Structure formats: C-alpha cells, structure tokens
C-alpha cells in the first residue's frame, strides 16, 4: 500500500510539494514489511535518500519562504536514517 501511494505521488507530484502532500511511510509497518521480506530495504533507501529525493523533487519542494523545504528535508532525513537502520 505504501509503495503504491509513493508510486502515484512520484508519477504526478504537485507543482509545489508541501509537507502534507508527501506520502510519508509508517515506519513501524515499513520495518515489519522489510523483516518479513515483503519489501526490499535497498529499494526503500533509494526512495528516501535525501540526495535522491532532492534530485527527483528538489525544484518543487516547499513554497518559497514557507520553511516547508527544511521541514520536508528534515523528515526525509529521519525516514532515511530509520530505513538505513534496517540493513
């Protein structure tokens, strides 16, 4: 389900990506899926790696002057750190 939400978002991201637009993963469910072998942690790492995220969406992240870009990238880094701990 999380992968489908991300795929849909990545295929058609909004012109300006706001924090609430991002389909943030449920880290507990993600950990369980990785441990069960349902999801590959390396694939998830590629989605949430801060550099890859910026490469994909950098020009769309946050309205200018809103502080959302920083908030989004802070959360992306938190997710990436949690995913890397699963390796």
PDB file of N, CA and C in Angstrom:
ATOM      1  N   UNK A   1       0.829  -1.199   0.000  1.00  0.00           N
ATOM      2  CA  UNK A   1       0.000   0.000   0.000  1.00  0.00           C
ATOM      3  C   UNK A   1       0.874   1.264   0.000  1.00  0.00           C
ATOM      4  N   UNK A   2       1.910   1.255   0.839  1.00  0.00           N
ATOM      5  CA  UNK A   2       2.796   2.421   0.894  1.00  0.00           C
ATOM      6  C   UNK A   2       3.523   2.621  -0.424  1.00  0.00           C
ATOM      7  N   UNK A   3       3.931   1.518  -1.044  1.00  0.00           N
ATOM      8  CA  UNK A   3       4.643   1.615  -2.316  1.00  0.00           C
ATOM      9  C   UNK A   3       3.733   2.205  -3.393  1.00  0.00           C
ATOM     10  N   UNK A   4       2.457   1.818  -3.380  1.00  0.00           N
ATOM     11  CA  UNK A   4       1.507   2.324  -4.368  1.00  0.00           C
ATOM     12  C   UNK A   4       1.266   3.817  -4.172  1.00  0.00           C
ATOM     13  N   UNK A   5       1.166   4.240  -2.919  1.00  0.00           N
ATOM     14  CA  UNK A   5       0.978   5.678  -2.645  1.00  0.00           C
ATOM     15  C   UNK A   5       2.184   6.467  -3.139  1.00  0.00           C
ATOM     16  N   UNK A   6       3.393   5.935  -2.881  1.00  0.00           N
ATOM     17  CA  UNK A   6       4.598   6.634  -3.339  1.00  0.00           C
ATOM     18  C   UNK A   6       4.652   6.677  -4.865  1.00  0.00           C
ATOM     19  N   UNK A   7       4.360   5.552  -5.511  1.00  0.00           N
ATOM     20  CA  UNK A   7       4.420   5.484  -6.973  1.00  0.00           C
ATOM     21  C   UNK A   7       3.464   6.494  -7.596  1.00  0.00           C
ATOM     22  N   UNK A   8       2.278   6.599  -7.039  1.00  0.00           N
ATOM     23  CA  UNK A   8       1.298   7.560  -7.547  1.00  0.00           C
ATOM     24  C   UNK A   8       1.791   8.992  -7.348  1.00  0.00           C
ATOM     25  N   UNK A   9       2.327   9.279  -6.182  1.00  0.00           N
ATOM     26  CA  UNK A   9       2.867  10.607  -5.880  1.00  0.00           C
ATOM     27  C   UNK A   9       4.038  10.940  -6.802  1.00  0.00           C
ATOM     28  N   UNK A  10       4.969  10.016  -6.960  1.00  0.00           N
ATOM     29  CA  UNK A  10       6.165  10.251  -7.768  1.00  0.00           C
ATOM     30  C   UNK A  10       5.820  10.423  -9.250  1.00  0.00           C
ATOM     31  N   UNK A  11       4.781   9.729  -9.697  1.00  0.00           N
ATOM     32  CA  UNK A  11       4.387   9.828 -11.102  1.00  0.00           C
ATOM     33  C   UNK A  11       3.765  11.184 -11.426  1.00  0.00           C
ATOM     34  N   UNK A  12       3.061  11.759 -10.445  1.00  0.00           N
ATOM     35  CA  UNK A  12       2.384  13.042 -10.667  1.00  0.00           C
ATOM     36  C   UNK A  12       2.505  13.932  -9.438  1.00  0.00           C
ATOM     37  N   UNK A  13       3.719  14.392  -9.126  1.00  0.00           N
ATOM     38  CA  UNK A  13       3.853  15.257  -7.944  1.00  0.00           C
ATOM     39  C   UNK A  13       3.207  16.612  -8.195  1.00  0.00           C
ATOM     40  N   UNK A  14       2.719  17.245  -7.137  1.00  0.00           N
ATOM     41  CA  UNK A  14       2.148  18.583  -7.316  1.00  0.00           C
ATOM     42  C   UNK A  14       3.224  19.573  -7.752  1.00  0.00           C
ATOM     43  N   UNK A  15       2.805  20.677  -8.326  1.00  0.00           N
ATOM     44  CA  UNK A  15       3.755  21.706  -8.786  1.00  0.00           C
ATOM     45  C   UNK A  15       4.585  22.221  -7.620  1.00  0.00           C
ATOM     46  N   UNK A  16       3.949  22.370  -6.456  1.00  0.00           N
ATOM     47  CA  UNK A  16       4.653  22.740  -5.226  1.00  0.00           C
ATOM     48  C   UNK A  16       4.339  21.661  -4.202  1.00  0.00           C
ATOM     49  N   UNK A  17       5.361  20.927  -3.791  1.00  0.00           N
ATOM     50  CA  UNK A  17       5.186  19.838  -2.838  1.00  0.00           C
ATOM     51  C   UNK A  17       5.224  20.408  -1.423  1.00  0.00           C
ATOM     52  N   UNK A  18       4.122  20.212  -0.722  1.00  0.00           N
ATOM     53  CA  UNK A  18       4.033  20.636   0.678  1.00  0.00           C
ATOM     54  C   UNK A  18       4.189  19.402   1.564  1.00  0.00           C
ATOM     55  N   UNK A  19       4.498  19.633   2.819  1.00  0.00           N
ATOM     56  CA  UNK A  19       4.750  18.550   3.771  1.00  0.00           C
ATOM     57  C   UNK A  19       3.624  17.509   3.743  1.00  0.00           C
ATOM     58  N   UNK A  20       2.392  17.971   3.794  1.00  0.00           N
ATOM     59  CA  UNK A  20       1.257  17.049   3.851  1.00  0.00           C
ATOM     60  C   UNK A  20       0.980  16.338   2.533  1.00  0.00           C
ATOM     61  N   UNK A  21       1.628  16.771   1.455  1.00  0.00           N
ATOM     62  CA  UNK A  21       1.474  16.095   0.156  1.00  0.00           C
ATOM     63  C   UNK A  21       2.295  14.809   0.090  1.00  0.00           C
ATOM     64  N   UNK A  22       3.377  14.760   0.842  1.00  0.00           N
ATOM     65  CA  UNK A  22       4.313  13.634   0.762  1.00  0.00           C
ATOM     66  C   UNK A  22       3.691  12.402   1.435  1.00  0.00           C
ATOM     67  N   UNK A  23       3.676  11.264   0.766  1.00  0.00           N
ATOM     68  CA  UNK A  23       3.128  10.043   1.358  1.00  0.00           C
ATOM     69  C   UNK A  23       4.137   9.400   2.323  1.00  0.00           C
ATOM     70  N   UNK A  24       4.274  10.004   3.486  1.00  0.00           N
ATOM     71  CA  UNK A  24       5.253   9.532   4.472  1.00  0.00           C
ATOM     72  C   UNK A  24       4.950   8.100   4.867  1.00  0.00           C
ATOM     73  N   UNK A  25       5.977   7.266   4.945  1.00  0.00           N
ATOM     74  CA  UNK A  25       5.736   5.868   5.328  1.00  0.00           C
ATOM     75  C   UNK A  25       5.481   5.737   6.822  1.00  0.00           C
ATOM     76  N   UNK A  26       4.718   4.738   7.178  1.00  0.00           N
ATOM     77  CA  UNK A  26       4.552   4.351   8.572  1.00  0.00           C
ATOM     78  C   UNK A  26       5.781   3.502   8.883  1.00  0.00           C
ATOM     79  N   UNK A  27       6.680   4.014   9.705  1.00  0.00           N
ATOM     80  CA  UNK A  27       7.968   3.339   9.916  1.00  0.00           C
ATOM     81  C   UNK A  27       7.818   1.981  10.575  1.00  0.00           C
ATOM     82  N   UNK A  28       6.825   1.816  11.427  1.00  0.00           N
ATOM     83  CA  UNK A  28       6.604   0.512  12.067  1.00  0.00           C
ATOM     84  C   UNK A  28       6.183  -0.518  11.014  1.00  0.00           C
ATOM     85  N   UNK A  29       5.224  -0.139  10.171  1.00  0.00           N
ATOM     86  CA  UNK A  29       4.782  -1.054   9.110  1.00  0.00           C
ATOM     87  C   UNK A  29       5.902  -1.338   8.118  1.00  0.00           C
ATOM     88  N   UNK A  30       6.692  -0.318   7.834  1.00  0.00           N
ATOM     89  CA  UNK A  30       7.809  -0.494   6.909  1.00  0.00           C
ATOM     90  C   UNK A  30       8.819  -1.489   7.469  1.00  0.00           C
ATOM     91  N   UNK A  31       9.163  -1.332   8.740  1.00  0.00           N
ATOM     92  CA  UNK A  31      10.100  -2.269   9.384  1.00  0.00           C
ATOM     93  C   UNK A  31       9.559  -3.692   9.317  1.00  0.00           C
ATOM     94  N   UNK A  32       8.285  -3.856   9.619  1.00  0.00           N
ATOM     95  CA  UNK A  32       7.676  -5.186   9.580  1.00  0.00           C
ATOM     96  C   UNK A  32       7.709  -5.766   8.165  1.00  0.00           C
ATOM     97  N   UNK A  33       7.457  -4.940   7.160  1.00  0.00           N
ATOM     98  CA  UNK A  33       7.469  -5.405   5.769  1.00  0.00           C
ATOM     99  C   UNK A  33       8.874  -5.817   5.344  1.00  0.00           C
ATOM    100  N   UNK A  34       9.874  -5.062   5.762  1.00  0.00           N
ATOM    101  CA  UNK A  34      11.264  -5.400   5.430  1.00  0.00           C
ATOM    102  C   UNK A  34      11.659  -6.693   6.125  1.00  0.00           C
ATOM    103  N   UNK A  35      11.323  -6.808   7.409  1.00  0.00           N
ATOM    104  CA  UNK A  35      11.669  -8.013   8.166  1.00  0.00           C
ATOM    105  C   UNK A  35      10.977  -9.250   7.605  1.00  0.00           C
ATOM    106  N   UNK A  36       9.774  -9.081   7.075  1.00  0.00           N
ATOM    107  CA  UNK A  36       9.031 -10.205   6.501  1.00  0.00           C
ATOM    108  C   UNK A  36       9.460 -10.510   5.070  1.00  0.00           C
ATOM    109  N   UNK A  37      10.323  -9.672   4.502  1.00  0.00           N
ATOM    110  CA  UNK A  37      10.790  -9.885   3.144  1.00  0.00           C
ATOM    111  C   UNK A  37       9.811  -9.409   2.075  1.00  0.00           C
ATOM    112  N   UNK A  38       8.794  -8.667   2.478  1.00  0.00           N
ATOM    113  CA  UNK A  38       7.794  -8.164   1.539  1.00  0.00           C
ATOM    114  C   UNK A  38       8.345  -6.967   0.762  1.00  0.00           C
ATOM    115  N   UNK A  39       9.190  -6.204   1.436  1.00  0.00           N
ATOM    116  CA  UNK A  39       9.780  -5.002   0.840  1.00  0.00           C
ATOM    117  C   UNK A  39      11.290  -5.095   0.980  1.00  0.00           C
ATOM    118  N   UNK A  40      12.000  -4.691  -0.055  1.00  0.00           N
ATOM    119  CA  UNK A  40      13.461  -4.706  -0.024  1.00  0.00           C
ATOM    120  C   UNK A  40      13.962  -3.368   0.533  1.00  0.00           C
ATOM    121  N   UNK A  41      14.773  -3.433   1.580  1.00  0.00           N
ATOM    122  CA  UNK A  41      15.222  -2.199   2.237  1.00  0.00           C
ATOM    123  C   UNK A  41      16.058  -1.315   1.314  1.00  0.00           C
ATOM    124  N   UNK A  42      16.814  -1.918   0.398  1.00  0.00           N
ATOM    125  CA  UNK A  42      17.629  -1.100  -0.511  1.00  0.00           C
ATOM    126  C   UNK A  42      16.754  -0.273  -1.446  1.00  0.00           C
ATOM    127  N   UNK A  43      15.646  -0.843  -1.890  1.00  0.00           N
ATOM    128  CA  UNK A  43      14.723  -0.101  -2.756  1.00  0.00           C
ATOM    129  C   UNK A  43      14.105   1.064  -1.999  1.00  0.00           C
ATOM    130  N   UNK A  44      13.750   0.835  -0.750  1.00  0.00           N
ATOM    131  CA  UNK A  44      13.180   1.897   0.081  1.00  0.00           C
ATOM    132  C   UNK A  44      14.231   2.965   0.345  1.00  0.00           C
ATOM    133  N   UNK A  45      15.466   2.554   0.532  1.00  0.00           N
ATOM    134  CA  UNK A  45      16.555   3.510   0.758  1.00  0.00           C
ATOM    135  C   UNK A  45      16.712   4.452  -0.425  1.00  0.00           C
ATOM    136  N   UNK A  46      16.566   3.925  -1.618  1.00  0.00           N
ATOM    137  CA  UNK A  46      16.695   4.772  -2.816  1.00  0.00           C
ATOM    138  C   UNK A  46      15.593   5.822  -2.884  1.00  0.00           C
ATOM    139  N   UNK A  47      14.404   5.480  -2.435  1.00  0.00           N
ATOM    140  CA  UNK A  47      13.286   6.426  -2.450  1.00  0.00           C
ATOM    141  C   UNK A  47      13.516   7.558  -1.452  1.00  0.00           C
ATOM    142  N   UNK A  48      13.978   7.211  -0.253  1.00  0.00           N
ATOM    143  CA  UNK A  48      14.044   8.189   0.830  1.00  0.00           C
ATOM    144  C   UNK A  48      15.421   8.783   1.065  1.00  0.00           C
ATOM    145  N   UNK A  49      16.407   8.397   0.290  1.00  0.00           N
ATOM    146  CA  UNK A  49      17.727   9.007   0.447  1.00  0.00           C
ATOM    147  C   UNK A  49      17.595  10.500   0.138  1.00  0.00           C
ATOM    148  N   UNK A  50      18.069  11.368   1.032  1.00  0.00           N
ATOM    149  CA  UNK A  50      17.893  12.811   0.831  1.00  0.00           C
ATOM    150  C   UNK A  50      18.383  13.319  -0.529  1.00  0.00           C
ATOM    151  N   UNK A  51      19.529  12.848  -0.987  1.00  0.00           N
ATOM    152  CA  UNK A  51      20.035  13.307  -2.291  1.00  0.00           C
ATOM    153  C   UNK A  51      19.112  12.875  -3.432  1.00  0.00           C
ATOM    154  N   UNK A  52      18.640  11.637  -3.370  1.00  0.00           N
ATOM    155  CA  UNK A  52      17.738  11.129  -4.407  1.00  0.00           C
ATOM    156  C   UNK A  52      16.401  11.868  -4.375  1.00  0.00           C
ATOM    157  N   UNK A  53      15.926  12.139  -3.167  1.00  0.00           N
ATOM    158  CA  UNK A  53      14.669  12.864  -3.008  1.00  0.00           C
ATOM    159  C   UNK A  53      14.789  14.256  -3.626  1.00  0.00           C
ATOM    160  N   UNK A  54      15.880  14.926  -3.333  1.00  0.00           N
ATOM    161  CA  UNK A  54      16.113  16.259  -3.908  1.00  0.00           C
ATOM    162  C   UNK A  54      16.277  16.198  -5.423  1.00  0.00           C
ATOM    163  N   UNK A  55      16.949  15.178  -5.886  1.00  0.00           N
ATOM    164  CA  UNK A  55      17.153  15.010  -7.328  1.00  0.00           C
ATOM    165  C   UNK A  55      15.801  14.875  -8.041  1.00  0.00           C
ATOM    166  N   UNK A  56      14.901  14.129  -7.421  1.00  0.00           N
ATOM    167  CA  UNK A  56      13.597  13.870  -8.017  1.00  0.00           C
ATOM    168  C   UNK A  56      12.641  15.063  -7.881  1.00  0.00           C
ATOM    169  N   UNK A  57      12.657  15.716  -6.707  1.00  0.00           N
ATOM    170  CA  UNK A  57      11.622  16.707  -6.412  1.00  0.00           C
ATOM    171  C   UNK A  57      12.144  18.068  -5.973  1.00  0.00           C
ATOM    172  N   UNK A  58      13.438  18.253  -5.980  1.00  0.00           N
ATOM    173  CA  UNK A  58      14.040  19.458  -5.413  1.00  0.00           C
ATOM    174  C   UNK A  58      13.459  20.766  -5.878  1.00  0.00           C
ATOM    175  N   UNK A  59      13.157  20.887  -7.156  1.00  0.00           N
ATOM    176  CA  UNK A  59      12.653  22.164  -7.663  1.00  0.00           C
ATOM    177  C   UNK A  59      11.186  22.395  -7.308  1.00  0.00           C
ATOM    178  N   UNK A  60      10.548  21.395  -6.722  1.00  0.00           N
ATOM    179  CA  UNK A  60       9.124  21.510  -6.377  1.00  0.00           C
ATOM    180  C   UNK A  60       8.887  21.605  -4.870  1.00  0.00           C
ATOM    181  N   UNK A  61       9.911  21.388  -4.068  1.00  0.00           N
ATOM    182  CA  UNK A  61       9.718  21.249  -2.623  1.00  0.00           C
ATOM    183  C   UNK A  61       9.502  22.584  -1.941  1.00  0.00           C
ATOM    184  N   UNK A  62       8.343  22.715  -1.301  1.00  0.00           N
ATOM    185  CA  UNK A  62       8.043  23.852  -0.447  1.00  0.00           C
ATOM    186  C   UNK A  62       7.850  25.166  -1.168  1.00  0.00           C
ATOM    187  N   UNK A  63       6.879  25.907  -0.696  1.00  0.00           N
ATOM    188  CA  UNK A  63       6.649  27.252  -1.226  1.00  0.00           C
ATOM    189  C   UNK A  63       7.773  28.157  -0.741  1.00  0.00           C
ATOM    190  N   UNK A  64       8.257  29.055  -1.594  1.00  0.00           N
ATOM    191  CA  UNK A  64       9.347  29.958  -1.196  1.00  0.00           C
ATOM    192  C   UNK A  64       9.021  30.706   0.096  1.00  0.00           C
ATOM    193  N   UNK A  65       9.984  30.708   1.011  1.00  0.00           N
ATOM    194  CA  UNK A  65       9.836  31.429   2.270  1.00  0.00           C
ATOM    195  C   UNK A  65       8.938  30.772   3.300  1.00  0.00           C
ATOM    196  N   UNK A  66       8.425  29.588   3.012  1.00  0.00           N
ATOM    197  CA  UNK A  66       7.473  28.942   3.921  1.00  0.00           C
ATOM    198  C   UNK A  66       8.143  28.109   5.012  1.00  0.00           C
ATOM    199  N   UNK A  67       9.406  27.757   4.800  1.00  0.00           N
ATOM    200  CA  UNK A  67      10.076  26.866   5.743  1.00  0.00           C
ATOM    201  C   UNK A  67       9.736  25.403   5.505  1.00  0.00           C
ATOM    202  N   UNK A  68       8.843  25.147   4.555  1.00  0.00           N
ATOM    203  CA  UNK A  68       8.440  23.761   4.299  1.00  0.00           C
ATOM    204  C   UNK A  68       9.566  22.926   3.721  1.00  0.00           C
ATOM    205  N   UNK A  69      10.404  23.516   2.902  1.00  0.00           N
ATOM    206  CA  UNK A  69      11.517  22.763   2.322  1.00  0.00           C
ATOM    207  C   UNK A  69      12.365  22.160   3.435  1.00  0.00           C
ATOM    208  N   UNK A  70      12.697  22.959   4.432  1.00  0.00           N
ATOM    209  CA  UNK A  70      13.506  22.480   5.552  1.00  0.00           C
ATOM    210  C   UNK A  70      12.766  21.402   6.330  1.00  0.00           C
ATOM    211  N   UNK A  71      11.469  21.623   6.563  1.00  0.00           N
ATOM    212  CA  UNK A  71      10.667  20.647   7.309  1.00  0.00           C
ATOM    213  C   UNK A  71      10.592  19.319   6.550  1.00  0.00           C
ATOM    214  N   UNK A  72      10.368  19.391   5.249  1.00  0.00           N
ATOM    215  CA  UNK A  72      10.290  18.179   4.425  1.00  0.00           C
ATOM    216  C   UNK A  72      11.622  17.442   4.438  1.00  0.00           C
ATOM    217  N   UNK A  73      12.718  18.169   4.225  1.00  0.00           N
ATOM    218  CA  UNK A  73      14.023  17.507   4.159  1.00  0.00           C
ATOM    219  C   UNK A  73      14.441  16.958   5.518  1.00  0.00           C
ATOM    220  N   UNK A  74      14.017  17.587   6.582  1.00  0.00           N
ATOM    221  CA  UNK A  74      14.295  17.060   7.923  1.00  0.00           C
ATOM    222  C   UNK A  74      13.595  15.712   8.103  1.00  0.00           C
ATOM    223  N   UNK A  75      12.357  15.633   7.669  1.00  0.00           N
ATOM    224  CA  UNK A  75      11.611  14.370   7.781  1.00  0.00           C
ATOM    225  C   UNK A  75      12.174  13.314   6.842  1.00  0.00           C
ATOM    226  N   UNK A  76      12.551  13.708   5.629  1.00  0.00           N
ATOM    227  CA  UNK A  76      13.171  12.764   4.685  1.00  0.00           C
ATOM    228  C   UNK A  76      14.418  12.157   5.323  1.00  0.00           C
ATOM    229  N   UNK A  77      15.221  12.983   5.967  1.00  0.00           N
ATOM    230  CA  UNK A  77      16.441  12.503   6.620  1.00  0.00           C
ATOM    231  C   UNK A  77      16.100  11.543   7.757  1.00  0.00           C
ATOM    232  N   UNK A  78      15.058  11.841   8.524  1.00  0.00           N
ATOM    233  CA  UNK A  78      14.629  10.939   9.600  1.00  0.00           C
ATOM    234  C   UNK A  78      14.202   9.584   9.036  1.00  0.00           C
ATOM    235  N   UNK A  79      13.432   9.602   7.962  1.00  0.00           N
ATOM    236  CA  UNK A  79      12.978   8.356   7.337  1.00  0.00           C
ATOM    237  C   UNK A  79      14.179   7.583   6.798  1.00  0.00           C
ATOM    238  N   UNK A  80      15.099   8.285   6.124  1.00  0.00           N
ATOM    239  CA  UNK A  80      16.289   7.619   5.571  1.00  0.00           C
ATOM    240  C   UNK A  80      17.120   6.978   6.670  1.00  0.00           C
ATOM    241  N   UNK A  81      17.270   7.656   7.789  1.00  0.00           N
ATOM    242  CA  UNK A  81      18.033   7.119   8.914  1.00  0.00           C
ATOM    243  C   UNK A  81      17.367   5.866   9.452  1.00  0.00           C
ATOM    244  N   UNK A  82      16.049   5.895   9.585  1.00  0.00           N
ATOM    245  CA  UNK A  82      15.310   4.724  10.073  1.00  0.00           C
ATOM    246  C   UNK A  82      15.421   3.555   9.094  1.00  0.00           C
ATOM    247  N   UNK A  83      15.334   3.854   7.806  1.00  0.00           N
ATOM    248  CA  UNK A  83      15.443   2.796   6.794  1.00  0.00           C
ATOM    249  C   UNK A  83      16.842   2.190   6.797  1.00  0.00           C
ATOM    250  N   UNK A  84      17.866   3.031   6.902  1.00  0.00           N
ATOM    251  CA  UNK A  84      19.250   2.523   6.934  1.00  0.00           C
ATOM    252  C   UNK A  84      19.502   1.640   8.132  1.00  0.00           C
ATOM    253  N   UNK A  85      18.801   1.880   9.223  1.00  0.00           N
ATOM    254  CA  UNK A  85      18.960   1.043  10.412  1.00  0.00           C
ATOM    255  C   UNK A  85      18.403  -0.366  10.175  1.00  0.00           C
ATOM    256  N   UNK A  86      17.612  -0.549   9.139  1.00  0.00           N
ATOM    257  CA  UNK A  86      17.025  -1.850   8.836  1.00  0.00           C
ATOM    258  C   UNK A  86      17.997  -2.767   8.087  1.00  0.00           C
ATOM    259  N   UNK A  87      19.079  -2.227   7.546  1.00  0.00           N
ATOM    260  CA  UNK A  87      20.027  -3.042   6.770  1.00  0.00           C
ATOM    261  C   UNK A  87      20.761  -4.001   7.670  1.00  0.00           C
TER     262      UNK A  87
END
